[in-house]
PDB file of C-alpha atoms in Angstrom:
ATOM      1  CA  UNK A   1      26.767 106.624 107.033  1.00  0.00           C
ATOM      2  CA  UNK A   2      29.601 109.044 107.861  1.00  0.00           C
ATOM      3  CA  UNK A   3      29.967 109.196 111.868  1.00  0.00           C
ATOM      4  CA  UNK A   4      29.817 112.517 113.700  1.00  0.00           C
ATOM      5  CA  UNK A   5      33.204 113.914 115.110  1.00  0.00           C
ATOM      6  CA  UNK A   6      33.279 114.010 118.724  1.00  0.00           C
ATOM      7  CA  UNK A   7      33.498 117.833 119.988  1.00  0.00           C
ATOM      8  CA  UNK A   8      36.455 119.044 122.032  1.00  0.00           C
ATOM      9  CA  UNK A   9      35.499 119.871 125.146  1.00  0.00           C
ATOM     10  CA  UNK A  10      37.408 122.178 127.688  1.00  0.00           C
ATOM     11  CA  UNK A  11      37.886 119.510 129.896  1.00  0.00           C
ATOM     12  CA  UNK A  12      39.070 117.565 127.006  1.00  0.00           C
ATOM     13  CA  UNK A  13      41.834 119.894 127.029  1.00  0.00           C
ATOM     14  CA  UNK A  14      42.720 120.200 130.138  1.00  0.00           C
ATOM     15  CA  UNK A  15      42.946 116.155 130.618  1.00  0.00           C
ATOM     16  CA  UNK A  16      45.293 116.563 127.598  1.00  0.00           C
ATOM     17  CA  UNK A  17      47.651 119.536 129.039  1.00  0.00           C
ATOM     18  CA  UNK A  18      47.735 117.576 132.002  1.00  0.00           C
ATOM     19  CA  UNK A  19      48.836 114.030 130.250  1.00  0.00           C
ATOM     20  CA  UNK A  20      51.060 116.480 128.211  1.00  0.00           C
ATOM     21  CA  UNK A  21      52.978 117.818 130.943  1.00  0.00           C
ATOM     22  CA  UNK A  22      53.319 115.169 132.770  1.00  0.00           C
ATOM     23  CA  UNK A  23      54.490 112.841 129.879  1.00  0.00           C
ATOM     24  CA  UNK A  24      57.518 114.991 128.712  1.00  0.00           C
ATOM     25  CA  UNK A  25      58.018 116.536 131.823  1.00  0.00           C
ATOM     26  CA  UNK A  26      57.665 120.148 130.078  1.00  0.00           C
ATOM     27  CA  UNK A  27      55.421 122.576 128.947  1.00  0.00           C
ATOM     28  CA  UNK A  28      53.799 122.734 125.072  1.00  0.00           C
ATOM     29  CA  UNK A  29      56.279 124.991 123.115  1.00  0.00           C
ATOM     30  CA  UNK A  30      53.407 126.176 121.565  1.00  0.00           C
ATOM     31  CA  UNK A  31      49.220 126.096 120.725  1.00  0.00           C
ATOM     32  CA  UNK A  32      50.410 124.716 117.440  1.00  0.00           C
ATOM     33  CA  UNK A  33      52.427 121.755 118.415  1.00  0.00           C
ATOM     34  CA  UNK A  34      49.822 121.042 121.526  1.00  0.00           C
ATOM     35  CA  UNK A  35      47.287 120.558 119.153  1.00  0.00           C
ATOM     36  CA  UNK A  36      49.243 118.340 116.391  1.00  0.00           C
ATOM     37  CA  UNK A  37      50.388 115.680 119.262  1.00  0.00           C
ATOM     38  CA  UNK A  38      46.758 115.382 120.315  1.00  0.00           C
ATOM     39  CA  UNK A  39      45.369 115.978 117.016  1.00  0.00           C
ATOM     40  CA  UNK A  40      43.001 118.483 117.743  1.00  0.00           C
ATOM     41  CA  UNK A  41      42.375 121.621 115.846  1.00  0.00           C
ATOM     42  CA  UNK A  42      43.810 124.880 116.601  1.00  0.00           C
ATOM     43  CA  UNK A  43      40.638 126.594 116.440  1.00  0.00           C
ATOM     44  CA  UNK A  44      39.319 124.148 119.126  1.00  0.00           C
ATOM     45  CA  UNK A  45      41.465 124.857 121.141  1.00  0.00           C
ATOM     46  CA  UNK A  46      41.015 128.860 120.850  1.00  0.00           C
ATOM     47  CA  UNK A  47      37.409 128.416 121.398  1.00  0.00           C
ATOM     48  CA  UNK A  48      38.264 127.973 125.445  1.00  0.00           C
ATOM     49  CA  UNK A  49      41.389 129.026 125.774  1.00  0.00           C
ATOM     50  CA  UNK A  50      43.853 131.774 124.549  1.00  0.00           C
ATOM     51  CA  UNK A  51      47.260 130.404 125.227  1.00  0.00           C
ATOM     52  CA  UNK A  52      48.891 128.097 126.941  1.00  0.00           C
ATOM     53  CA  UNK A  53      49.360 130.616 129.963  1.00  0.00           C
ATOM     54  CA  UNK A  54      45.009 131.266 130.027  1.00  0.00           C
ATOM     55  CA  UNK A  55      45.219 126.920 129.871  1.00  0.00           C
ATOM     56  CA  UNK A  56      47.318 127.276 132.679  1.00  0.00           C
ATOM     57  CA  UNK A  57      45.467 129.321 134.824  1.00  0.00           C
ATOM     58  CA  UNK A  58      42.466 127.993 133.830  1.00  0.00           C
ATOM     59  CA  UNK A  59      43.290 124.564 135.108  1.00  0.00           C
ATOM     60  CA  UNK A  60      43.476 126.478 138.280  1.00  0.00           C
ATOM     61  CA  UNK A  61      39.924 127.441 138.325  1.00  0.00           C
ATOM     62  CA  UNK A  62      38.840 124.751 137.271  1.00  0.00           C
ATOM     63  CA  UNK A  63      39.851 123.024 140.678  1.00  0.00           C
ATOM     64  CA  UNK A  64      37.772 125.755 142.542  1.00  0.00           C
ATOM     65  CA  UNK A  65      34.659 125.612 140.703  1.00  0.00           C
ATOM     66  CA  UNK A  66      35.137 121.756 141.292  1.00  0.00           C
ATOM     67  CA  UNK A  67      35.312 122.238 144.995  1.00  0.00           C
ATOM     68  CA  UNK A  68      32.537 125.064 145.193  1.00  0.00           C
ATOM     69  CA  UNK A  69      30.318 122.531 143.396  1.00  0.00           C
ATOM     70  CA  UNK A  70      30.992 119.389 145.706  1.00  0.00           C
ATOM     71  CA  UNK A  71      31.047 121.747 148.665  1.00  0.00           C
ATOM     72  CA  UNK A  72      27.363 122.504 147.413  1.00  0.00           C
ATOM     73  CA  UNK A  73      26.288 118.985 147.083  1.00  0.00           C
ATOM     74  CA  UNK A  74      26.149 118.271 150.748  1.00  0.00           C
ATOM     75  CA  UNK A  75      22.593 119.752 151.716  1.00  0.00           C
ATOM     76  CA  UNK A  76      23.870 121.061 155.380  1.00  0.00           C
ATOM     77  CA  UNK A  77      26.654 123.231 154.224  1.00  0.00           C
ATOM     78  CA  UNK A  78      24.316 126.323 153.765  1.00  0.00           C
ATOM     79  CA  UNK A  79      23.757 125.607 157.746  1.00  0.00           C
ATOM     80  CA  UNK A  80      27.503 125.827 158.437  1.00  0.00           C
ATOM     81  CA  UNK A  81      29.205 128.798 160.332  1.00  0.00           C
ATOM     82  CA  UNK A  82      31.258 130.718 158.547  1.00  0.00           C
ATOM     83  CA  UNK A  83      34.436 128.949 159.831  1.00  0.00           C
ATOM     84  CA  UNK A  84      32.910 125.749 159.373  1.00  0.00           C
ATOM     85  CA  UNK A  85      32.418 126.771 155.789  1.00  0.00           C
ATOM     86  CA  UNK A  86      36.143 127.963 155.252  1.00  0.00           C
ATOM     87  CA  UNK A  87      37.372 124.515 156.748  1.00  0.00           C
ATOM     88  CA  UNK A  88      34.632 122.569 154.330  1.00  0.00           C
ATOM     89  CA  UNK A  89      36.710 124.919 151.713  1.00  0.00           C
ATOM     90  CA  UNK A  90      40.569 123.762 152.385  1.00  0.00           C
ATOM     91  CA  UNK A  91      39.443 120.554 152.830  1.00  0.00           C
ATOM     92  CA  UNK A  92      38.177 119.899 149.722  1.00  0.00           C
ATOM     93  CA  UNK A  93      40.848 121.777 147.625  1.00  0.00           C
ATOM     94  CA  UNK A  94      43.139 120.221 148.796  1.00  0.00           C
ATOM     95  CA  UNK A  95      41.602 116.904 148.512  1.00  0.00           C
ATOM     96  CA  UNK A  96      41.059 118.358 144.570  1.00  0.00           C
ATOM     97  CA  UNK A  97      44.782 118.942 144.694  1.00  0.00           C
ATOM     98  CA  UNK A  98      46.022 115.779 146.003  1.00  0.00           C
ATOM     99  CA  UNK A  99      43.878 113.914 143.236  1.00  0.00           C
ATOM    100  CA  UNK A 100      46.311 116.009 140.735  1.00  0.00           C
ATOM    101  CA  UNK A 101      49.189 116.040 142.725  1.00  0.00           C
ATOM    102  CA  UNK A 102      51.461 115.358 140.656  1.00  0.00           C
ATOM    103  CA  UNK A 103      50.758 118.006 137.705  1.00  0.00           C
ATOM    104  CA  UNK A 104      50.498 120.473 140.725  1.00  0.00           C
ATOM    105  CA  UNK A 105      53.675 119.985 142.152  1.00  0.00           C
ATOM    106  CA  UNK A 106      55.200 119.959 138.342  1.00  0.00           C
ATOM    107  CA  UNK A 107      53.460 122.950 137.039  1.00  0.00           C
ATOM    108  CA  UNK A 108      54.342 124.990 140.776  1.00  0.00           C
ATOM    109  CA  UNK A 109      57.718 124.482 140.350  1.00  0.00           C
ATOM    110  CA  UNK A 110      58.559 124.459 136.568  1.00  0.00           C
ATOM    111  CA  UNK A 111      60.092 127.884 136.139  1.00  0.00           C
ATOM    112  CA  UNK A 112      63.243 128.468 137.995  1.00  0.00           C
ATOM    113  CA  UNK A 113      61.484 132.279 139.509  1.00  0.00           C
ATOM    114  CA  UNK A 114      58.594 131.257 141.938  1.00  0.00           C
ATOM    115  CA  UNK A 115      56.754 134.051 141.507  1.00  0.00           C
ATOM    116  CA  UNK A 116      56.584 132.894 137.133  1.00  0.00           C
ATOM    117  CA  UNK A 117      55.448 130.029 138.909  1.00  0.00           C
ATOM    118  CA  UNK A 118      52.723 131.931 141.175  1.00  0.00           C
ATOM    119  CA  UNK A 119      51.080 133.604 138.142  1.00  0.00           C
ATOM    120  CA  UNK A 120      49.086 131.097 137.066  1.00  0.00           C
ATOM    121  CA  UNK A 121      47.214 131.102 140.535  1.00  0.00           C
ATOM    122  CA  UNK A 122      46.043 134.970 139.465  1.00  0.00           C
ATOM    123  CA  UNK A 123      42.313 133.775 138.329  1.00  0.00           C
ATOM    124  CA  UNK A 124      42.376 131.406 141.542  1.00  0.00           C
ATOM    125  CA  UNK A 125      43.638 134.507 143.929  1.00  0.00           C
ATOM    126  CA  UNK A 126      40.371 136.156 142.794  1.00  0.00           C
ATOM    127  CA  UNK A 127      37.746 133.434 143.506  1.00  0.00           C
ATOM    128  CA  UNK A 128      39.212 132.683 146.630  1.00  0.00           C
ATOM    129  CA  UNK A 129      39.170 136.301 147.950  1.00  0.00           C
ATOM    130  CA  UNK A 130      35.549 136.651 146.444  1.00  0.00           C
ATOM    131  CA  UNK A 131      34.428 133.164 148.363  1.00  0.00           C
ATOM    132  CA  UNK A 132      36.270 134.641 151.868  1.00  0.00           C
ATOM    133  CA  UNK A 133      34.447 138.505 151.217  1.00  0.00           C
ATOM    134  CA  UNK A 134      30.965 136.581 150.434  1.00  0.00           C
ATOM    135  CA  UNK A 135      31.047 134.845 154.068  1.00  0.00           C
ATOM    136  CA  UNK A 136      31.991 137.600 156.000  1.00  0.00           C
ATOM    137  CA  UNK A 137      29.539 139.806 154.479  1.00  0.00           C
ATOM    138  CA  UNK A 138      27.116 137.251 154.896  1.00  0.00           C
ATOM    139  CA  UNK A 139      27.988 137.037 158.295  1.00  0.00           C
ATOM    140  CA  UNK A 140      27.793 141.292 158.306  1.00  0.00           C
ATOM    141  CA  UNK A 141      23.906 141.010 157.252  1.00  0.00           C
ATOM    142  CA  UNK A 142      22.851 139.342 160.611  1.00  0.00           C
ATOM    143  CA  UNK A 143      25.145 141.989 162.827  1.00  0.00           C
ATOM    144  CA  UNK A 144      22.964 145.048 163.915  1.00  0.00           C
ATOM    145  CA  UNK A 145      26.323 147.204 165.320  1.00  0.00           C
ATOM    146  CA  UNK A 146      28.628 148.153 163.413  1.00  0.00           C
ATOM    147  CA  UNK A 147      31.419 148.073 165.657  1.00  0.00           C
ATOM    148  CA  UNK A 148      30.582 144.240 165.633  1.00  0.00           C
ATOM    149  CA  UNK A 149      30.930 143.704 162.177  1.00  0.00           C
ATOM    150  CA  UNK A 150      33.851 142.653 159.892  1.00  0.00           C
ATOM    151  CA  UNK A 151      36.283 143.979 157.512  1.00  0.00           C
ATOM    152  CA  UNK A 152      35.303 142.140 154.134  1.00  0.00           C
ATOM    153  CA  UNK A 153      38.368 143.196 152.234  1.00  0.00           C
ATOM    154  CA  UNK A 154      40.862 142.220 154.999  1.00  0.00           C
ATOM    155  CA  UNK A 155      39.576 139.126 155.861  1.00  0.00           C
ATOM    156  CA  UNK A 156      39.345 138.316 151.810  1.00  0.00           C
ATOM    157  CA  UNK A 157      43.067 139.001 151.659  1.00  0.00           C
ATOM    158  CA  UNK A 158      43.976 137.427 155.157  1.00  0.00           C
ATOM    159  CA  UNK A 159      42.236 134.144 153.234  1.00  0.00           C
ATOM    160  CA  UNK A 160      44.608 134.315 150.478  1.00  0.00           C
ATOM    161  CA  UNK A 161      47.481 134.404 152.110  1.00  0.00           C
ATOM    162  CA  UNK A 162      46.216 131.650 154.684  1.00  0.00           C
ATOM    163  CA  UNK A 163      46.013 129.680 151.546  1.00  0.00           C
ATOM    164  CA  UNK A 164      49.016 130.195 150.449  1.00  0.00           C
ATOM    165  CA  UNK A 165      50.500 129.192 153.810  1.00  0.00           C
ATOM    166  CA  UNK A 166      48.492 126.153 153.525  1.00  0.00           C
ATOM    167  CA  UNK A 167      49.460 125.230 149.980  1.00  0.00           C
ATOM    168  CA  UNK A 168      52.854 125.473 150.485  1.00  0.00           C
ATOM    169  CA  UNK A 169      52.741 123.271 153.513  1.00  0.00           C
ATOM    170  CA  UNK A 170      50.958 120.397 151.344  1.00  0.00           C
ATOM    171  CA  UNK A 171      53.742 120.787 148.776  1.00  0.00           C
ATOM    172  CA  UNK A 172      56.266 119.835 151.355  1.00  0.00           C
ATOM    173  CA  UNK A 173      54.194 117.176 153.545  1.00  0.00           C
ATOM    174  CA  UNK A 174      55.146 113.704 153.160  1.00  0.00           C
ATOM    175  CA  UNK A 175      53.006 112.350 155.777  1.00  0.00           C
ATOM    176  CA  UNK A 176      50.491 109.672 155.101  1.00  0.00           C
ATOM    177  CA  UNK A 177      47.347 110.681 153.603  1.00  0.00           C
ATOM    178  CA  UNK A 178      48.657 114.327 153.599  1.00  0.00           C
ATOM    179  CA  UNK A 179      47.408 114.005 157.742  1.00  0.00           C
ATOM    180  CA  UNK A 180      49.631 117.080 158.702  1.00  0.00           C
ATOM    181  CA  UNK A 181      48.104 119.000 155.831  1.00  0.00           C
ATOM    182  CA  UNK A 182      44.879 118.439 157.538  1.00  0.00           C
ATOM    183  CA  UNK A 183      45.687 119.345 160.833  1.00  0.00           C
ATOM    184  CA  UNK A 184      47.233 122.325 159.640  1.00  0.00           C
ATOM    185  CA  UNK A 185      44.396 123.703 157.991  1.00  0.00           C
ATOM    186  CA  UNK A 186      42.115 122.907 161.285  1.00  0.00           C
ATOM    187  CA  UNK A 187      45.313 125.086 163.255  1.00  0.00           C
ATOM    188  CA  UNK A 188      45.371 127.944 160.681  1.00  0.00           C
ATOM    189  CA  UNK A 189      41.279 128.675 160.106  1.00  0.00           C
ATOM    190  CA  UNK A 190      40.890 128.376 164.190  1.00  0.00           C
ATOM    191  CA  UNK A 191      43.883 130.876 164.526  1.00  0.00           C
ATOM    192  CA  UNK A 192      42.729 133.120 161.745  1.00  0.00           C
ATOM    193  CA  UNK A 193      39.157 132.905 162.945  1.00  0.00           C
ATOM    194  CA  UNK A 194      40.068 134.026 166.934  1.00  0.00           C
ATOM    195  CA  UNK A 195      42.708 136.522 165.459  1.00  0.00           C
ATOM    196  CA  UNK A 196      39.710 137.973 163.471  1.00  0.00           C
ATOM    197  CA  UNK A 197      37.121 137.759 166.390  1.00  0.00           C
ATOM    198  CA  UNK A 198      39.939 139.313 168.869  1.00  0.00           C
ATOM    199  CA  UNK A 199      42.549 141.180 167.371  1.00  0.00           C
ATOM    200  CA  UNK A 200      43.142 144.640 165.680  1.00  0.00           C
ATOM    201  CA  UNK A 201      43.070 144.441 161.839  1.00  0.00           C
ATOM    202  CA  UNK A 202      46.484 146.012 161.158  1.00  0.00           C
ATOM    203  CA  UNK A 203      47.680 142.773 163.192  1.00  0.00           C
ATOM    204  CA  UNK A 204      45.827 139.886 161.106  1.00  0.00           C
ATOM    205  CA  UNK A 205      47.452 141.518 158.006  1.00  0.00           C
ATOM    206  CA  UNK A 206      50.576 141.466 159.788  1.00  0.00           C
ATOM    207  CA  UNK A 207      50.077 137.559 160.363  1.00  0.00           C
ATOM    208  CA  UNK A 208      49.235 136.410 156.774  1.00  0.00           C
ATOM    209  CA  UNK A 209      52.377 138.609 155.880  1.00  0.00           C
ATOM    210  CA  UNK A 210      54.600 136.187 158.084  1.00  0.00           C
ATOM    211  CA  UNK A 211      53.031 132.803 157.208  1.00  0.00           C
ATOM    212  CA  UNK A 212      53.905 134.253 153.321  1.00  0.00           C
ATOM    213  CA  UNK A 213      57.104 135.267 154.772  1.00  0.00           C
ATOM    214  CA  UNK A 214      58.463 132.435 156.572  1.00  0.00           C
ATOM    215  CA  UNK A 215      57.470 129.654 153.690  1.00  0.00           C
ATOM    216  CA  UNK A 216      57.623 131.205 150.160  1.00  0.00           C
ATOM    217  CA  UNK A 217      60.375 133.654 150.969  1.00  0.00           C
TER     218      UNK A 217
END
């Protein structure tokens, strides 16, 4: 009795890419040889992914939709504040990260351009911004005044670049257990938080633009 074939699986794939990459220390020349050194079929690997650039990027939300769903396991979290919820958030990304820190820090600084690098992160930039614009609007629905409530958008895109900030701080940390990481993602959500409870708008936009600034410039 002929056995059944084992279906390819998306996370099949990724596991693959990432063994791939880190391997030969280089990105698949192509779909075509990808698939013959893992002997899988092309048309497998179309059925989930488009190139090796949608592979790419997909890896990337793969890690949020892993954190959003561990985040959700823990039966308070729906209790949290909002900042308690954004600090749950970094926390356990980056925690996702470190468990695949070496393909991260590979595929982040493969191309000699950072911002080739950056353009995988384009499917991540979205989810995160949507996660940040769901809490604050959240936050909006229990706020009778107007004046009191919050700028979705801005805050959304204050996240991001808070992120970004944050990420590239991990890349560089070489303290044990990635402590400093923590500690600076407890510094930056309090600071973003007060700015954003205290400060004119214009300004908040004007401090994500520095923290980009001053560590990807």
């Amino acid at each position: 009795m002929a056995t059944k074939t084992k279906k390819i699986t998306a996370n099949d794939i990724v596991s693959m890419y990432m063994d791939y990459v880190l391997e030969h220390e280089m990105v698949p020349k192509s779909v075509y040889k990808f698939c013959k050194i893992n002997k899988i079929k092309e048309e497998d690997f179309y059925l989930f992914f488009g190139s090796i650039s949608s592979l790419q990027k997909g890896i990337w939300e793969q890690f949020f939709s892993n954190t959003i769903a561990l985040m959700e396991k823990n039966k308070e979290y729906e209790s949290f504040s909002n900042k308690d919820k954004m600090l749950t958030f970094f926390y356990t990304f980056f925690e996702m990260l470190t468990l695949n820190r070496s393909y991260v820090l590979f595929t982040l600084k493969h191309e000699r351009s950072p911002m080739k690098n950056l353009e995988q992160l384009k499917a991540l930039r979205k989810n995160i911004k949507h996660f940040a614009k769901d809490l604050i609007e959240d936050g909006n629905a229990n706020k009778t005044y107007g004046i009191t409530k919050h700028n979705p958008t801005i805050f959304s895109e204050g996240a991001w670049l808070q992120f970004m900030f944050i990420l590239k701080f991990w890349m560089n940390d070489d303290s044990p257990s990635f402590e400093k990481t923590d500690l600076a993602i407890e510094k930056s959500v309090n600071t973003i938080f007060d700015l954003f409870d205290n400060t004119p708008l214009d300004n908040i936009l004007d401090f994500g633009k520095f923290l980009y600034k001053e560590n990807f410039a």
